[in-house]
Amino acid sequence: MKKDAKLRLSWKSLIVVCLVISILPAGSAFAAVNKPFPQHTTYMSGSIKPNNVTQTSMDNSVKTKWDAWKTAYLKPAGTGKYYVKYNSAGETVSEAHGYGMLFTVLMAGYDSNAQTYFDGLYNYYKAHPSAINPYLMSWKQNSSFQNIEGEDSATDGDMDIAFSLLLADKQWGSSGTINYL
């Protein structure tokens, strides 16, 4: 399995775990972090949770992974925009972009810039609409931020982006500069 594929799988697992343990409440004032990372819950009897490390150690592992991922993959794309670097050529795809938007919502509270990153990722998404439907993201861009390989969309990327917008509304509300809903 390639390194990027392993990273995607490990981050997908992280997202699932974070979503299982964090149900975000109804929105409140803009920019307030309603459910800051880390979220903890009491598990039902029979649930599987690592018992060979402390909760603090698990939380610190997630923070360390986030910081490393952010340094390696979250990149500026001009004023007020961020994108997720997908490969060594500096290209991106909507799937990676959707992952990045999900991560930023979930790491709010630990990362004081989470909403800034999320809004920048949102602005990039809006700047690259699919030719199929302007509410979808064009699938792939090169390192110059130009759409390449057509302007189709990718369902998995669009679904992650849509879900991240729902989470953003619950995390920060929709009364600010961007109406996440």
mmCIF file of N, CA, C and O in Angstrom, residues 40-133:
data_model
loop_
_atom_site.group_PDB
_atom_site.id
_atom_site.type_symbol
_atom_site.label_atom_id
_atom_site.label_comp_id
_atom_site.label_asym_id
_atom_site.label_seq_id
_atom_site.Cartn_x
_atom_site.Cartn_y
_atom_site.Cartn_z
ATOM 1 N N HIS A 40 -14.714 13.326 24.765
ATOM 2 C CA HIS A 40 -14.682 12.014 25.414
ATOM 3 C C HIS A 40 -16.105 11.595 25.736
ATOM 4 O O HIS A 40 -16.964 12.421 25.958
ATOM 5 N N THR A 41 -16.307 10.315 25.777
ATOM 6 C CA THR A 41 -17.625 9.776 26.069
ATOM 7 C C THR A 41 -17.480 8.512 26.893
ATOM 8 O O THR A 41 -16.412 7.905 26.929
ATOM 9 N N THR A 42 -18.541 8.140 27.533
ATOM 10 C CA THR A 42 -18.573 6.862 28.232
ATOM 11 C C THR A 42 -19.051 5.820 27.223
ATOM 12 O O THR A 42 -20.093 6.004 26.589
ATOM 13 N N TYR A 43 -18.286 4.779 27.063
ATOM 14 C CA TYR A 43 -18.618 3.749 26.086
ATOM 15 C C TYR A 43 -19.562 2.718 26.693
ATOM 16 O O TYR A 43 -19.490 2.423 27.883
ATOM 17 N N MET A 44 -20.420 2.186 25.844
ATOM 18 C CA MET A 44 -21.322 1.116 26.268
ATOM 19 C C MET A 44 -20.498 -0.133 26.563
ATOM 20 O O MET A 44 -19.442 -0.348 25.967
ATOM 21 N N SER A 45 -21.002 -0.954 27.424
ATOM 22 C CA SER A 45 -20.352 -2.217 27.745
ATOM 23 C C SER A 45 -20.164 -3.030 26.466
ATOM 24 O O SER A 45 -21.065 -3.105 25.633
ATOM 25 N N GLY A 46 -18.980 -3.598 26.296
ATOM 26 C CA GLY A 46 -18.683 -4.391 25.109
ATOM 27 C C GLY A 46 -18.055 -3.595 23.982
ATOM 28 O O GLY A 46 -17.644 -4.161 22.975
ATOM 29 N N SER A 47 -17.977 -2.259 24.121
ATOM 30 C CA SER A 47 -17.332 -1.437 23.097
ATOM 31 C C SER A 47 -15.829 -1.672 23.124
ATOM 32 O O SER A 47 -15.257 -2.006 24.158
ATOM 33 N N ILE A 48 -15.226 -1.466 21.986
ATOM 34 C CA ILE A 48 -13.782 -1.655 21.899
ATOM 35 C C ILE A 48 -13.101 -0.290 21.990
ATOM 36 O O ILE A 48 -13.403 0.619 21.223
ATOM 37 N N LYS A 49 -12.210 -0.169 22.957
ATOM 38 C CA LYS A 49 -11.404 1.028 23.137
ATOM 39 C C LYS A 49 -10.057 0.563 23.654
ATOM 40 O O LYS A 49 -10.003 -0.305 24.526
ATOM 41 N N PRO A 50 -8.968 1.122 23.143
ATOM 42 C CA PRO A 50 -7.653 0.696 23.636
ATOM 43 C C PRO A 50 -7.573 0.827 25.156
ATOM 44 O O PRO A 50 -7.982 1.837 25.714
ATOM 45 N N ASN A 51 -7.043 -0.186 25.789
ATOM 46 C CA ASN A 51 -6.897 -0.135 27.249
ATOM 47 C C ASN A 51 -5.432 -0.216 27.673
ATOM 48 O O ASN A 51 -5.148 -0.320 28.852
ATOM 49 N N ASN A 52 -4.548 -0.142 26.686
ATOM 50 C CA ASN A 52 -3.121 -0.232 26.994
ATOM 51 C C ASN A 52 -2.435 1.139 26.985
ATOM 52 O O ASN A 52 -1.235 1.226 27.189
ATOM 53 N N VAL A 53 -3.215 2.190 26.749
ATOM 54 C CA VAL A 53 -2.688 3.562 26.793
ATOM 55 C C VAL A 53 -3.728 4.448 27.474
ATOM 56 O O VAL A 53 -4.917 4.153 27.465
ATOM 57 N N THR A 54 -3.263 5.545 28.026
ATOM 58 C CA THR A 54 -4.174 6.463 28.712
ATOM 59 C C THR A 54 -4.935 7.311 27.700
ATOM 60 O O THR A 54 -4.515 7.469 26.547
ATOM 61 N N GLN A 55 -6.043 7.895 28.146
ATOM 62 C CA GLN A 55 -6.806 8.810 27.296
ATOM 63 C C GLN A 55 -5.940 10.004 26.904
ATOM 64 O O GLN A 55 -5.966 10.446 25.758
ATOM 65 N N THR A 56 -5.156 10.508 27.842
ATOM 66 C CA THR A 56 -4.265 11.632 27.544
ATOM 67 C C THR A 56 -3.278 11.267 26.453
ATOM 68 O O THR A 56 -3.023 12.060 25.540
ATOM 69 N N SER A 57 -2.733 10.075 26.524
ATOM 70 C CA SER A 57 -1.798 9.616 25.492
ATOM 71 C C SER A 57 -2.485 9.538 24.128
ATOM 72 O O SER A 57 -1.918 9.945 23.110
ATOM 73 N N MET A 58 -3.715 9.020 24.101
ATOM 74 C CA MET A 58 -4.453 8.952 22.829
ATOM 75 C C MET A 58 -4.731 10.353 22.299
ATOM 76 O O MET A 58 -4.557 10.623 21.106
ATOM 77 N N ASP A 59 -5.148 11.270 23.182
ATOM 78 C CA ASP A 59 -5.401 12.658 22.763
ATOM 79 C C ASP A 59 -4.130 13.294 22.208
ATOM 80 O O ASP A 59 -4.158 13.965 21.173
ATOM 81 N N ASN A 60 -3.010 13.071 22.896
ATOM 82 C CA ASN A 60 -1.740 13.641 22.447
ATOM 83 C C ASN A 60 -1.302 13.052 21.102
ATOM 84 O O ASN A 60 -0.720 13.755 20.272
ATOM 85 N N SER A 61 -1.588 11.784 20.877
ATOM 86 C CA SER A 61 -1.273 11.161 19.588
ATOM 87 C C SER A 61 -2.051 11.817 18.461
ATOM 88 O O SER A 61 -1.514 12.070 17.385
ATOM 89 N N VAL A 62 -3.323 12.088 18.703
ATOM 90 C CA VAL A 62 -4.142 12.758 17.685
ATOM 91 C C VAL A 62 -3.601 14.163 17.424
ATOM 92 O O VAL A 62 -3.473 14.587 16.266
ATOM 93 N N LYS A 63 -3.258 14.894 18.471
ATOM 94 C CA LYS A 63 -2.704 16.248 18.305
ATOM 95 C C LYS A 63 -1.409 16.209 17.499
ATOM 96 O O LYS A 63 -1.200 17.039 16.603
ATOM 97 N N THR A 64 -0.541 15.254 17.818
ATOM 98 C CA THR A 64 0.727 15.123 17.098
ATOM 99 C C THR A 64 0.487 14.803 15.632
ATOM 100 O O THR A 64 1.118 15.389 14.744
ATOM 101 N N LYS A 65 -0.433 13.883 15.361
ATOM 102 C CA LYS A 65 -0.770 13.543 13.962
ATOM 103 C C LYS A 65 -1.333 14.755 13.237
ATOM 104 O O LYS A 65 -1.009 15.009 12.077
ATOM 105 N N TRP A 66 -2.218 15.495 13.895
ATOM 106 C CA TRP A 66 -2.800 16.693 13.288
ATOM 107 C C TRP A 66 -1.708 17.693 12.934
ATOM 108 O O TRP A 66 -1.676 18.212 11.817
ATOM 109 N N ASP A 67 -0.826 17.978 13.867
ATOM 110 C CA ASP A 67 0.241 18.954 13.608
ATOM 111 C C ASP A 67 1.119 18.507 12.442
ATOM 112 O O ASP A 67 1.480 19.316 11.583
ATOM 113 N N ALA A 68 1.451 17.222 12.388
ATOM 114 C CA ALA A 68 2.276 16.701 11.290
ATOM 115 C C ALA A 68 1.512 16.756 9.963
ATOM 116 O O ALA A 68 2.075 17.158 8.933
ATOM 117 N N TRP A 69 0.247 16.376 9.969
ATOM 118 C CA TRP A 69 -0.563 16.399 8.747
ATOM 119 C C TRP A 69 -0.692 17.826 8.237
ATOM 120 O O TRP A 69 -0.516 18.092 7.054
ATOM 121 N N LYS A 70 -0.994 18.743 9.155
ATOM 122 C CA LYS A 70 -1.182 20.148 8.775
ATOM 123 C C LYS A 70 0.086 20.712 8.133
ATOM 124 O O LYS A 70 0.020 21.390 7.107
ATOM 125 N N THR A 71 1.231 20.425 8.708
ATOM 126 C CA THR A 71 2.508 20.901 8.168
ATOM 127 C C THR A 71 2.778 20.321 6.780
ATOM 128 O O THR A 71 3.219 21.026 5.882
ATOM 129 N N ALA A 72 2.474 19.055 6.597
ATOM 130 C CA ALA A 72 2.777 18.378 5.335
ATOM 131 C C ALA A 72 1.772 18.673 4.230
ATOM 132 O O ALA A 72 2.151 18.748 3.062
ATOM 133 N N TYR A 73 0.504 18.847 4.577
ATOM 134 C CA TYR A 73 -0.534 18.855 3.541
ATOM 135 C C TYR A 73 -1.391 20.110 3.443
ATOM 136 O O TYR A 73 -1.942 20.389 2.379
ATOM 137 N N LEU A 74 -1.583 20.857 4.508
ATOM 138 C CA LEU A 74 -2.435 22.047 4.455
ATOM 139 C C LEU A 74 -1.598 23.240 3.999
ATOM 140 O O LEU A 74 -0.688 23.669 4.706
ATOM 141 N N LYS A 75 -1.923 23.748 2.807
ATOM 142 C CA LYS A 75 -1.082 24.768 2.188
ATOM 143 C C LYS A 75 -1.894 25.999 1.800
ATOM 144 O O LYS A 75 -3.048 25.887 1.382
ATOM 145 N N PRO A 76 -1.270 27.190 1.875
ATOM 146 C CA PRO A 76 -1.962 28.405 1.411
ATOM 147 C C PRO A 76 -2.113 28.388 -0.106
ATOM 148 O O PRO A 76 -1.267 27.856 -0.825
ATOM 149 N N ALA A 77 -3.214 28.965 -0.559
ATOM 150 C CA ALA A 77 -3.493 29.012 -2.000
ATOM 151 C C ALA A 77 -3.906 30.409 -2.403
ATOM 152 O O ALA A 77 -4.869 30.609 -3.130
ATOM 153 N N GLY A 78 -3.196 31.403 -1.904
ATOM 154 C CA GLY A 78 -3.550 32.792 -2.177
ATOM 155 C C GLY A 78 -4.287 33.372 -0.981
ATOM 156 O O GLY A 78 -4.520 32.701 0.019
ATOM 157 N N THR A 79 -4.682 34.607 -1.093
ATOM 158 C CA THR A 79 -5.325 35.313 0.010
ATOM 159 C C THR A 79 -6.635 34.653 0.406
ATOM 160 O O THR A 79 -7.528 34.478 -0.414
ATOM 161 N N GLY A 80 -6.713 34.266 1.659
ATOM 162 C CA GLY A 80 -7.945 33.716 2.207
ATOM 163 C C GLY A 80 -8.298 32.319 1.736
ATOM 164 O O GLY A 80 -9.430 31.883 1.922
ATOM 165 N N LYS A 81 -7.342 31.600 1.150
ATOM 166 C CA LYS A 81 -7.627 30.256 0.656
ATOM 167 C C LYS A 81 -6.543 29.281 1.118
ATOM 168 O O LYS A 81 -5.375 29.631 1.197
ATOM 169 N N TYR A 82 -6.983 28.051 1.381
ATOM 170 C CA TYR A 82 -6.091 26.941 1.666
ATOM 171 C C TYR A 82 -6.517 25.754 0.815
ATOM 172 O O TYR A 82 -7.679 25.643 0.430
ATOM 173 N N TYR A 83 -5.567 24.876 0.542
ATOM 174 C CA TYR A 83 -5.887 23.634 -0.150
ATOM 175 C C TYR A 83 -5.099 22.512 0.512
ATOM 176 O O TYR A 83 -4.187 22.756 1.302
ATOM 177 N N VAL A 84 -5.484 21.281 0.189
ATOM 178 C CA VAL A 84 -4.796 20.119 0.730
ATOM 179 C C VAL A 84 -3.925 19.533 -0.371
ATOM 180 O O VAL A 84 -4.422 19.070 -1.395
ATOM 181 N N LYS A 85 -2.616 19.609 -0.162
ATOM 182 C CA LYS A 85 -1.644 19.062 -1.115
ATOM 183 C C LYS A 85 -1.787 17.547 -1.139
ATOM 184 O O LYS A 85 -1.652 16.885 -0.115
ATOM 185 N N TYR A 86 -2.079 17.024 -2.321
ATOM 186 C CA TYR A 86 -2.365 15.600 -2.470
ATOM 187 C C TYR A 86 -1.139 14.772 -2.828
ATOM 188 O O TYR A 86 -1.011 13.634 -2.418
ATOM 189 N N ASN A 87 -0.218 15.351 -3.611
ATOM 190 C CA ASN A 87 0.949 14.589 -4.057
ATOM 191 C C ASN A 87 2.174 15.495 -4.131
ATOM 192 O O ASN A 87 2.090 16.700 -3.880
ATOM 193 N N SER A 88 3.308 14.930 -4.514
ATOM 194 C CA SER A 88 4.562 15.696 -4.534
ATOM 195 C C SER A 88 4.569 16.773 -5.609
ATOM 196 O O SER A 88 5.366 17.704 -5.541
ATOM 197 N N ALA A 89 3.673 16.678 -6.589
ATOM 198 C CA ALA A 89 3.566 17.706 -7.626
ATOM 199 C C ALA A 89 2.767 18.918 -7.127
ATOM 200 O O ALA A 89 2.645 19.911 -7.839
ATOM 201 N N GLY A 90 2.231 18.835 -5.919
ATOM 202 C CA GLY A 90 1.475 19.955 -5.356
ATOM 203 C C GLY A 90 0.038 20.010 -5.836
ATOM 204 O O GLY A 90 -0.636 21.011 -5.639
ATOM 205 N N GLU A 91 -0.431 18.939 -6.443
ATOM 206 C CA GLU A 91 -1.817 18.898 -6.917
ATOM 207 C C GLU A 91 -2.751 18.602 -5.749
ATOM 208 O O GLU A 91 -2.315 18.186 -4.674
ATOM 209 N N THR A 92 -4.030 18.824 -5.992
ATOM 210 C CA THR A 92 -5.034 18.465 -5.010
ATOM 211 C C THR A 92 -6.219 17.836 -5.707
ATOM 212 O O THR A 92 -6.399 17.998 -6.912
ATOM 213 N N VAL A 93 -7.006 17.117 -4.948
ATOM 214 C CA VAL A 93 -8.251 16.516 -5.431
ATOM 215 C C VAL A 93 -9.326 16.803 -4.383
ATOM 216 O O VAL A 93 -9.023 17.036 -3.209
ATOM 217 N N SER A 94 -10.564 16.781 -4.822
ATOM 218 C CA SER A 94 -11.664 17.128 -3.915
ATOM 219 C C SER A 94 -11.755 16.171 -2.730
ATOM 220 O O SER A 94 -12.164 16.574 -1.642
ATOM 221 N N GLU A 95 -11.369 14.909 -2.913
ATOM 222 C CA GLU A 95 -11.393 13.969 -1.797
ATOM 223 C C GLU A 95 -10.463 14.434 -0.680
ATOM 224 O O GLU A 95 -10.839 14.419 0.488
ATOM 225 N N ALA A 96 -9.252 14.823 -1.034
ATOM 226 C CA ALA A 96 -8.298 15.326 -0.042
ATOM 227 C C ALA A 96 -8.826 16.609 0.592
ATOM 228 O O ALA A 96 -8.693 16.829 1.803
ATOM 229 N N HIS A 97 -9.440 17.436 -0.216
ATOM 230 C CA HIS A 97 -9.988 18.697 0.268
ATOM 231 C C HIS A 97 -11.090 18.442 1.308
ATOM 232 O O HIS A 97 -11.129 19.084 2.355
ATOM 233 N N GLY A 98 -11.957 17.485 1.004
ATOM 234 C CA GLY A 98 -13.020 17.138 1.943
ATOM 235 C C GLY A 98 -12.469 16.616 3.260
ATOM 236 O O GLY A 98 -12.942 16.979 4.340
ATOM 237 N N TYR A 99 -11.431 15.764 3.184
ATOM 238 C CA TYR A 99 -10.787 15.262 4.405
ATOM 239 C C TYR A 99 -10.272 16.440 5.232
ATOM 240 O O TYR A 99 -10.461 16.496 6.443
ATOM 241 N N GLY A 100 -9.601 17.364 4.562
ATOM 242 C CA GLY A 100 -9.038 18.521 5.260
ATOM 243 C C GLY A 100 -10.099 19.339 5.966
ATOM 244 O O GLY A 100 -9.901 19.806 7.092
ATOM 245 N N MET A 101 -11.246 19.511 5.313
ATOM 246 C CA MET A 101 -12.330 20.280 5.921
ATOM 247 C C MET A 101 -12.888 19.544 7.147
ATOM 248 O O MET A 101 -13.171 20.170 8.174
ATOM 249 N N LEU A 102 -13.009 18.226 7.053
ATOM 250 C CA LEU A 102 -13.471 17.450 8.209
ATOM 251 C C LEU A 102 -12.479 17.538 9.365
ATOM 252 O O LEU A 102 -12.865 17.768 10.520
ATOM 253 N N PHE A 103 -11.200 17.370 9.068
ATOM 254 C CA PHE A 103 -10.174 17.415 10.119
ATOM 255 C C PHE A 103 -10.217 18.745 10.863
ATOM 256 O O PHE A 103 -10.132 18.788 12.084
ATOM 257 N N THR A 104 -10.316 19.850 10.105
ATOM 258 C CA THR A 104 -10.239 21.169 10.741
ATOM 259 C C THR A 104 -11.395 21.397 11.702
ATOM 260 O O THR A 104 -11.194 21.968 12.769
ATOM 261 N N VAL A 105 -12.595 20.956 11.322
ATOM 262 C CA VAL A 105 -13.733 21.092 12.236
ATOM 263 C C VAL A 105 -13.480 20.290 13.507
ATOM 264 O O VAL A 105 -13.701 20.781 14.619
ATOM 265 N N LEU A 106 -13.006 19.068 13.360
ATOM 266 C CA LEU A 106 -12.815 18.191 14.512
ATOM 267 C C LEU A 106 -11.681 18.651 15.426
ATOM 268 O O LEU A 106 -11.694 18.363 16.621
ATOM 269 N N MET A 107 -10.701 19.378 14.879
ATOM 270 C CA MET A 107 -9.559 19.805 15.691
ATOM 271 C C MET A 107 -9.753 21.192 16.303
ATOM 272 O O MET A 107 -8.879 21.698 17.013
ATOM 273 N N ALA A 108 -10.924 21.804 16.057
ATOM 274 C CA ALA A 108 -11.221 23.102 16.672
ATOM 275 C C ALA A 108 -11.154 22.948 18.190
ATOM 276 O O ALA A 108 -11.574 21.942 18.749
ATOM 277 N N GLY A 109 -10.605 23.941 18.825
ATOM 278 C CA GLY A 109 -10.416 23.874 20.269
ATOM 279 C C GLY A 109 -8.967 23.578 20.601
ATOM 280 O O GLY A 109 -8.371 24.268 21.400
ATOM 281 N N TYR A 110 -8.405 22.578 19.938
ATOM 282 C CA TYR A 110 -6.969 22.342 20.074
ATOM 283 C C TYR A 110 -6.227 23.349 19.201
ATOM 284 O O TYR A 110 -5.280 23.981 19.651
ATOM 285 N N ASP A 111 -6.667 23.490 17.959
ATOM 286 C CA ASP A 111 -6.004 24.397 17.015
ATOM 287 C C ASP A 111 -6.797 25.699 16.944
ATOM 288 O O ASP A 111 -7.914 25.730 16.423
ATOM 289 N N SER A 112 -6.221 26.758 17.471
ATOM 290 C CA SER A 112 -6.922 28.041 17.509
ATOM 291 C C SER A 112 -7.163 28.625 16.118
ATOM 292 O O SER A 112 -7.964 29.541 15.971
ATOM 293 N N ASN A 113 -6.491 28.102 15.091
ATOM 294 C CA ASN A 113 -6.694 28.576 13.721
ATOM 295 C C ASN A 113 -7.633 27.680 12.922
ATOM 296 O O ASN A 113 -7.765 27.860 11.707
ATOM 297 N N ALA A 114 -8.284 26.744 13.565
ATOM 298 C CA ALA A 114 -9.120 25.779 12.847
ATOM 299 C C ALA A 114 -10.163 26.453 11.969
ATOM 300 O O ALA A 114 -10.343 26.087 10.804
ATOM 301 N N GLN A 115 -10.864 27.444 12.478
ATOM 302 C CA GLN A 115 -11.903 28.092 11.675
ATOM 303 C C GLN A 115 -11.297 28.886 10.518
ATOM 304 O O GLN A 115 -11.845 28.891 9.416
ATOM 305 N N THR A 116 -10.156 29.496 10.729
ATOM 306 C CA THR A 116 -9.469 30.200 9.640
ATOM 307 C C THR A 116 -9.094 29.220 8.539
ATOM 308 O O THR A 116 -9.298 29.492 7.358
ATOM 309 N N TYR A 117 -8.543 28.070 8.921
ATOM 310 C CA TYR A 117 -8.199 27.049 7.929
ATOM 311 C C TYR A 117 -9.453 26.544 7.227
ATOM 312 O O TYR A 117 -9.478 26.394 6.013
ATOM 313 N N PHE A 118 -10.498 26.266 8.002
ATOM 314 C CA PHE A 118 -11.731 25.764 7.405
ATOM 315 C C PHE A 118 -12.284 26.772 6.395
ATOM 316 O O PHE A 118 -12.655 26.411 5.272
ATOM 317 N N ASP A 119 -12.357 28.036 6.790
ATOM 318 C CA ASP A 119 -12.889 29.064 5.888
ATOM 319 C C ASP A 119 -12.030 29.191 4.634
ATOM 320 O O ASP A 119 -12.547 29.382 3.534
ATOM 321 N N GLY A 120 -10.716 29.060 4.781
ATOM 322 C CA GLY A 120 -9.827 29.099 3.618
ATOM 323 C C GLY A 120 -10.039 27.907 2.698
ATOM 324 O O GLY A 120 -10.010 28.042 1.469
ATOM 325 N N LEU A 121 -10.265 26.735 3.282
ATOM 326 C CA LEU A 121 -10.581 25.554 2.480
ATOM 327 C C LEU A 121 -11.937 25.732 1.789
ATOM 328 O O LEU A 121 -12.111 25.375 0.619
ATOM 329 N N TYR A 122 -12.893 26.312 2.486
ATOM 330 C CA TYR A 122 -14.207 26.599 1.902
ATOM 331 C C TYR A 122 -14.051 27.558 0.714
ATOM 332 O O TYR A 122 -14.634 27.344 -0.357
ATOM 333 N N ASN A 123 -13.268 28.612 0.912
ATOM 334 C CA ASN A 123 -13.069 29.592 -0.175
ATOM 335 C C ASN A 123 -12.419 28.948 -1.398
ATOM 336 O O ASN A 123 -12.759 29.278 -2.535
ATOM 337 N N TYR A 124 -11.501 28.043 -1.179
ATOM 338 C CA TYR A 124 -10.869 27.322 -2.297
ATOM 339 C C TYR A 124 -11.901 26.455 -3.009
ATOM 340 O O TYR A 124 -11.980 26.439 -4.233
ATOM 341 N N TYR A 125 -12.696 25.725 -2.235
ATOM 342 C CA TYR A 125 -13.753 24.891 -2.808
ATOM 343 C C TYR A 125 -14.696 25.744 -3.665
ATOM 344 O O TYR A 125 -15.035 25.377 -4.792
ATOM 345 N N LYS A 126 -15.126 26.885 -3.135
ATOM 346 C CA LYS A 126 -16.046 27.761 -3.888
ATOM 347 C C LYS A 126 -15.402 28.309 -5.159
ATOM 348 O O LYS A 126 -16.091 28.576 -6.140
ATOM 349 N N ALA A 127 -14.082 28.464 -5.156
ATOM 350 C CA ALA A 127 -13.365 28.992 -6.329
ATOM 351 C C ALA A 127 -13.162 27.934 -7.413
ATOM 352 O O ALA A 127 -12.704 28.254 -8.506
ATOM 353 N N HIS A 128 -13.510 26.675 -7.122
ATOM 354 C CA HIS A 128 -13.302 25.577 -8.070
ATOM 355 C C HIS A 128 -14.570 24.742 -8.245
ATOM 356 O O HIS A 128 -14.582 23.536 -7.964
ATOM 357 N N PRO A 129 -15.637 25.384 -8.755
ATOM 358 C CA PRO A 129 -16.880 24.633 -8.930
ATOM 359 C C PRO A 129 -16.784 23.632 -10.081
ATOM 360 O O PRO A 129 -16.064 23.853 -11.051
ATOM 361 N N SER A 130 -17.528 22.563 -9.942
ATOM 362 C CA SER A 130 -17.630 21.568 -11.011
ATOM 363 C C SER A 130 -18.490 22.120 -12.142
ATOM 364 O O SER A 130 -19.406 22.914 -11.912
ATOM 365 N N ALA A 131 -18.212 21.698 -13.354
ATOM 366 C CA ALA A 131 -19.040 22.077 -14.496
ATOM 367 C C ALA A 131 -20.402 21.379 -14.425
ATOM 368 O O ALA A 131 -21.360 21.816 -15.049
ATOM 369 N N ILE A 132 -20.476 20.317 -13.657
ATOM 370 C CA ILE A 132 -21.720 19.559 -13.509
ATOM 371 C C ILE A 132 -22.737 20.340 -12.682
ATOM 372 O O ILE A 132 -23.914 20.398 -13.000
ATOM 373 N N ASN A 133 -22.253 20.926 -11.579
ATOM 374 C CA ASN A 133 -23.113 21.659 -10.661
ATOM 375 C C ASN A 133 -22.218 22.577 -9.838
ATOM 376 O O ASN A 133 -21.229 22.107 -9.263
#
